Short mmCIF file of C-alpha atoms and ligand atoms in Angstrom, two decimals:
data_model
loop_
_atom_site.label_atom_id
_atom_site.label_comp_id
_atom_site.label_asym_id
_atom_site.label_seq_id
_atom_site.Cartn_x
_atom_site.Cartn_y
_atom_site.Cartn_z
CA UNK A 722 4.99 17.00 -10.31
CA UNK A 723 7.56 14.29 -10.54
CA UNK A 724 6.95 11.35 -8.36
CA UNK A 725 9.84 8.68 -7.61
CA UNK A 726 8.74 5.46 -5.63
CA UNK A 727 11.52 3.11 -4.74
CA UNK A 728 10.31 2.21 -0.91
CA UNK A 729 10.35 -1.92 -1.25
CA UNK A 730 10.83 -4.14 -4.71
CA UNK A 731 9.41 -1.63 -7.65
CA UNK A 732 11.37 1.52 -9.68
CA UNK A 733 8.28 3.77 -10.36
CA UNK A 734 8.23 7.52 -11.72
CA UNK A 735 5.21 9.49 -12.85
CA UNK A 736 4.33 12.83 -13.87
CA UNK A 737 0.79 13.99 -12.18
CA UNK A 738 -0.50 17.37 -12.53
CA UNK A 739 -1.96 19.69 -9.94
CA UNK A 740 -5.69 18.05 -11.30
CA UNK A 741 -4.13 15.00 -10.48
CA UNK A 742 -4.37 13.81 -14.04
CA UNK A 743 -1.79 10.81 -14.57
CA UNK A 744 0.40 12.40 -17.10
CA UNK A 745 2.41 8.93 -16.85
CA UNK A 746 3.02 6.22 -14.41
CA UNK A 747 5.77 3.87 -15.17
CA UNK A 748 6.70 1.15 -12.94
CA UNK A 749 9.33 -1.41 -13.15
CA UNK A 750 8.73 -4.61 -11.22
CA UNK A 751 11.30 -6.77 -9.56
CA UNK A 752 8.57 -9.23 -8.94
CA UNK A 753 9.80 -12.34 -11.19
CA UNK A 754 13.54 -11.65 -9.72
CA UNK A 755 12.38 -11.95 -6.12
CA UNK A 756 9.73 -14.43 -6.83
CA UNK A 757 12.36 -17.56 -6.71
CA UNK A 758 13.08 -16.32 -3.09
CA UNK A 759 9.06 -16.01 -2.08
CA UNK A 760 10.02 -12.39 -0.35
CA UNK A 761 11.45 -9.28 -0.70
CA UNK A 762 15.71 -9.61 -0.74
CA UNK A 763 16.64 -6.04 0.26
CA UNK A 764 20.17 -6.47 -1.00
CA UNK A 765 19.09 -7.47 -4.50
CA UNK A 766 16.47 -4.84 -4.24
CA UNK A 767 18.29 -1.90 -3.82
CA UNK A 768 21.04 -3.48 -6.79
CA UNK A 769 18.34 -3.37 -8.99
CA UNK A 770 16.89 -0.28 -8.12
CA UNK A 771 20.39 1.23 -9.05
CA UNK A 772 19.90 0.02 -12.47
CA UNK A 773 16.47 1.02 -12.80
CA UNK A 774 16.34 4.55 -11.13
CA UNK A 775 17.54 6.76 -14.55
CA UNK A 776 15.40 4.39 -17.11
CA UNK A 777 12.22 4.43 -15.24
CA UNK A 778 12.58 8.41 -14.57
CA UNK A 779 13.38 8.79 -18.19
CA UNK A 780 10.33 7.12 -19.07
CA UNK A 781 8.05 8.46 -16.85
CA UNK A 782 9.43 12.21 -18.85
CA UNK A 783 8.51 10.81 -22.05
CA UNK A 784 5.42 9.49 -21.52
CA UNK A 785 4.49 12.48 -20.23
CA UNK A 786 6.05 14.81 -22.89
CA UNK A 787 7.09 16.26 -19.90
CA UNK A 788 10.65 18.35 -20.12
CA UNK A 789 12.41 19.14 -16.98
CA UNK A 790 11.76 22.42 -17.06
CA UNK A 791 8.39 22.31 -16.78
CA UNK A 792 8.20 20.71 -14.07
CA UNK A 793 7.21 22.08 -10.41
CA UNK A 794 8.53 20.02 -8.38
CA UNK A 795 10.52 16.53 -7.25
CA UNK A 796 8.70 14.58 -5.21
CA UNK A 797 10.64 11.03 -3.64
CA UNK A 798 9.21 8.83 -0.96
CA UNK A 799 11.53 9.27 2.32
CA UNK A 800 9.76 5.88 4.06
CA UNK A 801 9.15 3.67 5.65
CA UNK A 802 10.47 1.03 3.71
CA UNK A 803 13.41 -0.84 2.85
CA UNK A 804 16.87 1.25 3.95
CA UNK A 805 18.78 0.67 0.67
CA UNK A 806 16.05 0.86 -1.47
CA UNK A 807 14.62 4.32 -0.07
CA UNK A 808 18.27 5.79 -0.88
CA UNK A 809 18.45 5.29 -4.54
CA UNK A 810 15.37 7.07 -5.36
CA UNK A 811 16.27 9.80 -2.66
CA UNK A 812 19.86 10.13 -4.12
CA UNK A 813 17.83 10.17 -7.67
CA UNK A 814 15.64 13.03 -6.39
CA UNK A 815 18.34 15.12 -4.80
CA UNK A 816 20.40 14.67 -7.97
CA UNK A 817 18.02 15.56 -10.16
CA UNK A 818 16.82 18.03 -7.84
CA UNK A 819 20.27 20.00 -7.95
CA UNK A 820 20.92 20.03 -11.26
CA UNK A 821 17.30 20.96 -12.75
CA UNK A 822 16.75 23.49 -9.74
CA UNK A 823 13.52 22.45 -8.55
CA UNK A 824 12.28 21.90 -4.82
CA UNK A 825 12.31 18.61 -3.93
CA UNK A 826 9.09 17.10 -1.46
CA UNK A 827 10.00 14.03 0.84
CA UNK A 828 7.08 12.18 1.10
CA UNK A 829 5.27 9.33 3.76
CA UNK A 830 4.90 6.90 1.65
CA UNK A 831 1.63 5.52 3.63
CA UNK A 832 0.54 9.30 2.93
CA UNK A 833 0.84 8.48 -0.25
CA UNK A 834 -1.09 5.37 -0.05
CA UNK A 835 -3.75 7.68 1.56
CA UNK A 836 -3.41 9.98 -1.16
CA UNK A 837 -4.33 7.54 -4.19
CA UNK A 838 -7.95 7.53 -3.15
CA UNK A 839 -7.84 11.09 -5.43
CA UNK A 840 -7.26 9.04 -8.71
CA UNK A 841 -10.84 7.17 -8.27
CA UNK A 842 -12.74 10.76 -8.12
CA UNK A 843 -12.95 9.93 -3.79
CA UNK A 844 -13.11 12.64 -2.20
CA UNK A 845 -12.48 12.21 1.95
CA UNK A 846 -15.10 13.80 4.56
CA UNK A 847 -13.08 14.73 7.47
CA UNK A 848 -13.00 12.88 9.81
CA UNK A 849 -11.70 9.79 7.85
CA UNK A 850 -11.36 6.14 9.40
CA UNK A 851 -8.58 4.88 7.69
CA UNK A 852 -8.00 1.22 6.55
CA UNK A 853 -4.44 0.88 5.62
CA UNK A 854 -3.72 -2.46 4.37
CA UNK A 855 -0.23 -3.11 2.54
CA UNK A 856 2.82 -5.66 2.13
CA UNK A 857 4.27 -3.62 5.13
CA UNK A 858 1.66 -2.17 7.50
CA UNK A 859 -1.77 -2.78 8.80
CA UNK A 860 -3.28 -0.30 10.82
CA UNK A 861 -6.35 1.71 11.62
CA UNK A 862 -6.30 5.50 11.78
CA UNK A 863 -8.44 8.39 12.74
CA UNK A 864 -7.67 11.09 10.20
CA UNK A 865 -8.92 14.65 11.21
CA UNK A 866 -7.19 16.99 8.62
CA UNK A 867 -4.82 16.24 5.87
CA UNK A 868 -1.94 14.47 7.62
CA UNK A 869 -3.34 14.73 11.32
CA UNK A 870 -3.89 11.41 11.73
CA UNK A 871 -4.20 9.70 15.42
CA UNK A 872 -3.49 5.72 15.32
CA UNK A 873 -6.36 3.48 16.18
CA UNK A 874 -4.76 0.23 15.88
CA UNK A 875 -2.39 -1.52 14.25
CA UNK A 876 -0.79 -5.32 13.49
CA UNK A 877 1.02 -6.62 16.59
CA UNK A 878 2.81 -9.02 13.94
CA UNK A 879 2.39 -9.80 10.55
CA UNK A 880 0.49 -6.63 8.10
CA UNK A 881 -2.36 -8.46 6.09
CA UNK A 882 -0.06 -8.75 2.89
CA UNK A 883 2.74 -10.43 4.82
CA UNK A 884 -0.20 -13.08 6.20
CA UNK A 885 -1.12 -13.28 1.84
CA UNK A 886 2.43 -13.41 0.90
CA UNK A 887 3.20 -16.33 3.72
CA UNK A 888 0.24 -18.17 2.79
CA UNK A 889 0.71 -18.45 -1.07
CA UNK A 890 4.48 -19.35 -0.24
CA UNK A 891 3.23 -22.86 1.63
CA UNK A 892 0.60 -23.30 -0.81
CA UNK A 893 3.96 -22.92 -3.14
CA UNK A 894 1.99 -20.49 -5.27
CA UNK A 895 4.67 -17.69 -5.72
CA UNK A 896 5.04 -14.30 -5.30
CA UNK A 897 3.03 -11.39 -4.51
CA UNK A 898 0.69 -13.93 -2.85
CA UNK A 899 -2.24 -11.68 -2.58
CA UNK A 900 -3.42 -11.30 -5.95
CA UNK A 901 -2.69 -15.41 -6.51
CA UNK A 902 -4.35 -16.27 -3.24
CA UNK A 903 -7.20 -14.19 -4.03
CA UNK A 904 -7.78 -15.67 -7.38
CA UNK A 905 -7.49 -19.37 -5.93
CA UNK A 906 -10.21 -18.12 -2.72
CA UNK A 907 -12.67 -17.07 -5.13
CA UNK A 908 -12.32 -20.60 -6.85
CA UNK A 909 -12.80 -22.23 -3.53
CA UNK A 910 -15.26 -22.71 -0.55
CA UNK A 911 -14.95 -21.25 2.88
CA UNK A 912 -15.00 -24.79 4.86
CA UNK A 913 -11.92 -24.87 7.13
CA UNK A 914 -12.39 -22.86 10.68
CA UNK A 915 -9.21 -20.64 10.78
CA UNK A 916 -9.14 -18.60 13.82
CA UNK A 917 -10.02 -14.95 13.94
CA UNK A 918 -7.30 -13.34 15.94
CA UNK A 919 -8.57 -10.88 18.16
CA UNK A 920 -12.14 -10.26 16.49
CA UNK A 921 -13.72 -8.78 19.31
CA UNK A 922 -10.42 -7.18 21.46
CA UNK A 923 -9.77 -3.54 20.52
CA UNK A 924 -8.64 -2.18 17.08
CA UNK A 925 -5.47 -4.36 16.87
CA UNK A 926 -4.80 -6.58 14.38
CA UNK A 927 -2.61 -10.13 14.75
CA UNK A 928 -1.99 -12.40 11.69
CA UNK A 929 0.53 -14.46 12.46
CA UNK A 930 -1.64 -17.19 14.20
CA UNK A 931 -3.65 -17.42 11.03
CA UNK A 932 -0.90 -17.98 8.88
CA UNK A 933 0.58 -21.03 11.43
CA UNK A 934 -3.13 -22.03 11.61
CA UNK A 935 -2.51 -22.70 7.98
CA UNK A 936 0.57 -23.99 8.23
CA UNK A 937 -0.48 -26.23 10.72
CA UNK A 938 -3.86 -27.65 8.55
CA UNK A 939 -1.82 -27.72 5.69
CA UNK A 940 0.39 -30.02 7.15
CA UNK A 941 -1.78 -32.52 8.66
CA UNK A 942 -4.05 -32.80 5.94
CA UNK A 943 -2.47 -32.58 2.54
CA UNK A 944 -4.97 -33.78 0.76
CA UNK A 945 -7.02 -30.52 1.03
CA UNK A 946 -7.82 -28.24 -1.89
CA UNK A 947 -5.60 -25.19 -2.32
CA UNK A 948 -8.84 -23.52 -3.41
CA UNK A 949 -10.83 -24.30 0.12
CA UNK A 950 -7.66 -23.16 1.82
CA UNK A 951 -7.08 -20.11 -0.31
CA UNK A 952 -11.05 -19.29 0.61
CA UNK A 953 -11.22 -20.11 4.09
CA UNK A 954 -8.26 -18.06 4.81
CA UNK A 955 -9.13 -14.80 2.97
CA UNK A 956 -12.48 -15.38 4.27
CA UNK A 957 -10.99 -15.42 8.00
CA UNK A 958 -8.54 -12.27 7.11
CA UNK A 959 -11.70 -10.09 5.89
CA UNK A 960 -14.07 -10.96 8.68
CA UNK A 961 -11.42 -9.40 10.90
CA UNK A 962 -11.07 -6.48 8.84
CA UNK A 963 -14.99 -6.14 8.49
CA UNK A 964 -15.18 -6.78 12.20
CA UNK A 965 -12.33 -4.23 13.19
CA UNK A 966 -13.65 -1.08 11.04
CA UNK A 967 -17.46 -2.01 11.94
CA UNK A 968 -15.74 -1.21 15.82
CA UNK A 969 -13.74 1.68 14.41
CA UNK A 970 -17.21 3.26 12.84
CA UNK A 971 -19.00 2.54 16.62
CA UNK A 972 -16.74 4.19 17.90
CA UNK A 973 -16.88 7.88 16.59
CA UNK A 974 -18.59 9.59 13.87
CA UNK A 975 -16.99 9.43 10.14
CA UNK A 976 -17.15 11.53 7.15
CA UNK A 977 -15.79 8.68 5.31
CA UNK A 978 -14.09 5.35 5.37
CA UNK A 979 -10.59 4.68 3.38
CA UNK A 980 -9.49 1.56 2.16
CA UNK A 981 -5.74 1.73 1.08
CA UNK A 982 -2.68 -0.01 0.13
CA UNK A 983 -2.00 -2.72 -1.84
CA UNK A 984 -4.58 -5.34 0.06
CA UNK A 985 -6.93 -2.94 -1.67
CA UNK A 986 -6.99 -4.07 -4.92
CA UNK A 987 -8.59 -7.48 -3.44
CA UNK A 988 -11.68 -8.27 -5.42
CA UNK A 989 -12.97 -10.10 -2.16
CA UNK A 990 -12.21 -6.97 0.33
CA UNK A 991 -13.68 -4.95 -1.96
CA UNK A 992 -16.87 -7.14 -2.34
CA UNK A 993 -17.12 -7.08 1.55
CA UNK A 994 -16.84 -3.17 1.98
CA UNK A 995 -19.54 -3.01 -1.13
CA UNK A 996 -22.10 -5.00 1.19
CA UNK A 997 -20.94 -2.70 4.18
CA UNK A 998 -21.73 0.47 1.94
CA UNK A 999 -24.93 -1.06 1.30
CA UNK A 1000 -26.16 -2.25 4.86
CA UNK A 1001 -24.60 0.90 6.43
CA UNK A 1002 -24.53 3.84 3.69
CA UNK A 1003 -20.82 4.71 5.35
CA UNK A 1004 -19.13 6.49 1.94
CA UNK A 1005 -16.09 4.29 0.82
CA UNK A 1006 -13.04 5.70 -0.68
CA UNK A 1007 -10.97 3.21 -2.58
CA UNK A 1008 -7.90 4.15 -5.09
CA UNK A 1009 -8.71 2.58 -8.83
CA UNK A 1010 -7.14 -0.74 -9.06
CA UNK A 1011 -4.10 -0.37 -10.81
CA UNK A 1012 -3.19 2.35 -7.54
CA UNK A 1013 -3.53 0.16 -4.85
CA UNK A 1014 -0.48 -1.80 -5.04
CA UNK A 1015 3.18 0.37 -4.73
CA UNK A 1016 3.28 3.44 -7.49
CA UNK A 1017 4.79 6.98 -7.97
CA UNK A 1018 2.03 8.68 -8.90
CA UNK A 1019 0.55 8.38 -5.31
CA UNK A 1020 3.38 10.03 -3.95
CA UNK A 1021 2.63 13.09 -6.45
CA UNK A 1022 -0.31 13.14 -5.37
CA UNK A 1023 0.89 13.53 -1.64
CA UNK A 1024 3.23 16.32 -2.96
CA UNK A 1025 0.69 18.63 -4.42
CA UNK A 1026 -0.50 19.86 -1.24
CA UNK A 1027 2.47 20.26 0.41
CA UNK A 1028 3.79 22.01 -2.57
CA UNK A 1029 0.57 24.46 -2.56
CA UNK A 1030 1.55 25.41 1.01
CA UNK A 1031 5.42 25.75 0.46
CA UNK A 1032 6.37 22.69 2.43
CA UNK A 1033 9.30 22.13 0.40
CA UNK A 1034 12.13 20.17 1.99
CA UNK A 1035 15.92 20.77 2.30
CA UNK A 1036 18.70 18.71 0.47
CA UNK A 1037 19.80 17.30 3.63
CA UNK A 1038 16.69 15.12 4.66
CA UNK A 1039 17.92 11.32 4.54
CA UNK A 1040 15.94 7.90 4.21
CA UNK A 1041 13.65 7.30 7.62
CA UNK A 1042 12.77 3.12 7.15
CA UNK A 1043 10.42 3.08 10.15
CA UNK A 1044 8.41 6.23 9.44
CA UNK A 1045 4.70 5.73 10.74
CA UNK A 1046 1.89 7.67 9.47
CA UNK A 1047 1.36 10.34 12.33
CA UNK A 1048 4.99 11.58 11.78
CA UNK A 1049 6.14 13.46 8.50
CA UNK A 1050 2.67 14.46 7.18
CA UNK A 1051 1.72 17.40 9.85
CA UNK A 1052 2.55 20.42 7.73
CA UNK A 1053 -0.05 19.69 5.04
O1 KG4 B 1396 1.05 -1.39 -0.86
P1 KG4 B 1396 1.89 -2.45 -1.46
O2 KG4 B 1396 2.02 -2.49 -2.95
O3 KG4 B 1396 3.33 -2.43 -0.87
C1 KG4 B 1396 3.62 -2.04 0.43
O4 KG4 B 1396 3.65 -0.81 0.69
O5 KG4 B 1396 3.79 -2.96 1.27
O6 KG4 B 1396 1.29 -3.84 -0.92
C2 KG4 B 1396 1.81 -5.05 -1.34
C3 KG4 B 1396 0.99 -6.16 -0.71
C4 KG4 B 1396 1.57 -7.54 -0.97
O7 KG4 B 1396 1.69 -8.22 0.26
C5 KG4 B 1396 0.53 -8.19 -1.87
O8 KG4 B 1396 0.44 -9.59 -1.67
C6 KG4 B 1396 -0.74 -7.47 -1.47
O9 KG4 B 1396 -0.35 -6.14 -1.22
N1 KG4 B 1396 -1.75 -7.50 -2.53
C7 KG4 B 1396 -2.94 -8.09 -2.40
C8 KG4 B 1396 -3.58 -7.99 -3.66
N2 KG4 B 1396 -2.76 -7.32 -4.51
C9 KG4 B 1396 -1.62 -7.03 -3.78
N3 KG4 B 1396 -3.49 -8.72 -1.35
C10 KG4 B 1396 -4.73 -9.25 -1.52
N4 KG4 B 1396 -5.40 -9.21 -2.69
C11 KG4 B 1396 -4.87 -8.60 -3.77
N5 KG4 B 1396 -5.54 -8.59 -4.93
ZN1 ZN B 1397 3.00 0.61 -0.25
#
């Protein structure tokens, strides 16, 4: 299967078979181009996503020693994401689609989040709480089957990358923040009280307070250390998340919890959920590492399925930027 990912700010293609063995995975960051802008430009994003669509597919073949021919399927992520940037790897699919005859799968890119649990050997007990964590979402969801999934809660505001990226931006520490806040937090102490928006009220999530909390501590004490700042926020950020799937797991019975998205490749998040797994024995599934953040080969993995079953998808299916997770994923 042939997987093209080109949702937000990274070109990736990879060939994954049906034993979900990563034949390759090749992704081509626009991270240093954005970073002088600390966000996501979609304009320049989707201009460089042009250039990058044929070389990274290309690559992703040869890697693989895969030939077009033997491959089963296309596979393209259809959204939610960034308008222009969802059409160059669709146009790439349908393309490529055409010409090499092959059937070509749209996929939910937060299925195929979901889906990247299956390169770390996870495999989900029905029902699944699922902890979706990424640049562009954060939300809670009770997952029944493959792609039933009913929405617990989700951010009113910012998603808990957004809160990451905002925070490293006034700490002037670039971008993606997560991975740079993170590093700083686990340098520093947890000292400053940052609020913990709606701990205790339902499954919904709010981070934009946080971040102005920040903001606002930042700016009346500059003397403080990055490090303590870094800490106390990430420390704030997980005791929500903690908090909010401790509620979710009250709740109802689980098979399993999922942790996904890019969020998920925080050392500290992943320390927290290692003490829940120990205090609770609640099965974790987390994607390896290097799957968290955006890649293609999690949406071949979403594609498998949907191949098995014959959900293959006309030429005429166009880019859908708000997408949410219980749409698009029902006929798995
Ligand atoms: O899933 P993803 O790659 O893209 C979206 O679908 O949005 O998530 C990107 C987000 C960014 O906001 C980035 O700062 C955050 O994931 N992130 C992290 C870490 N690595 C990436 N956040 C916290 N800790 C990390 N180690
Ligand atoms: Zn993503």
């Amino acid at each position: 299967m042939l997987g093209i990912e080109s949702s937000c700010d990274d070109t990736a293609a990879a060939v994954v078979t049906e034993d979900l063995d990563v034949l390759s995975n090749v992704i081509s960051s626009q991270m240093e181009i954005h970073n002088r802008y600390g966000g996501v430009v979609p304009e320049i994003a989707s201009r460089v996503h042009v250039a990058e669509i044929v070389p990274v597919i290309d690559a992703a073949l040869k890697q693989a020693h895969a030939r077009p021919r033997e491959l089963s399927a296309i596979s393209v992520t259809k959204g939610p994401g960034l308008i222009g940037s969802l059409l160059v790897g669709i146009a790439a699919a349908k393309g490529l689609a055409l010409v090499w005859k092959k059937p070509i799968i749209a996929v939910n890119h937060l299925e195929g989040h979901l889906a990247s649990v299956g390169f770390g050997g996870g495999r989900l007990t029905y029902p699944v709480l699922v902890l979706l964590v990424s640049g562009g979402h954060t939300l809670l969801a009770r997952t029944t089957a493959p792609g039933t999934h009913q929405i617990l809660g989700a951010t009113r505001d910012d998603s808990v990358g957004e809160a990451y990226d905002k925070v490293s931006c006034l700490l002037n520490l670039g971008y993606p923040g997560g991975p740079i806040v993170d590093r700083m937090a686990l340098k520093g102490t947890d000292r400053f009280p940052f609020p913990r928006p709606l701990l205790k009220q339902g499954l919904d999530f709010s981070f934009s307070g946080l971040k102005s909390a920040v903001a606002h501590h930042l700016r009346k004490s500059l003397s403080s250390a990055p490090e303590d700042v870094a800490a106390s926020f990430a420390t704030a950020v997980m005791d929500v998340l903690l908090e909010k799937i401790a509620m979710a797991l009250a709740q109802a019975p689980y098979g399993s919890l999922a942790v996904v998205g890019g969020v998920a490749a925080s050392p500290i998040l992943r320390e927290r959920l290692a003490d829940l797994k120990r205090r609770t024995g609640v099965e974790i599934c987390l994607p390896p590492l290097k799957m968290a953040t955006d890649n293609a080969a999690m949406i071949a993995a979403a594609a498998w399925p949907r191949f098995r079953s014959g959900a293959i998808d006309s030429l005429d299916f166009g880019a859908d930027p708000g997408l949410s997770l219980s749409e698009g994923g029902g006929d798995v």
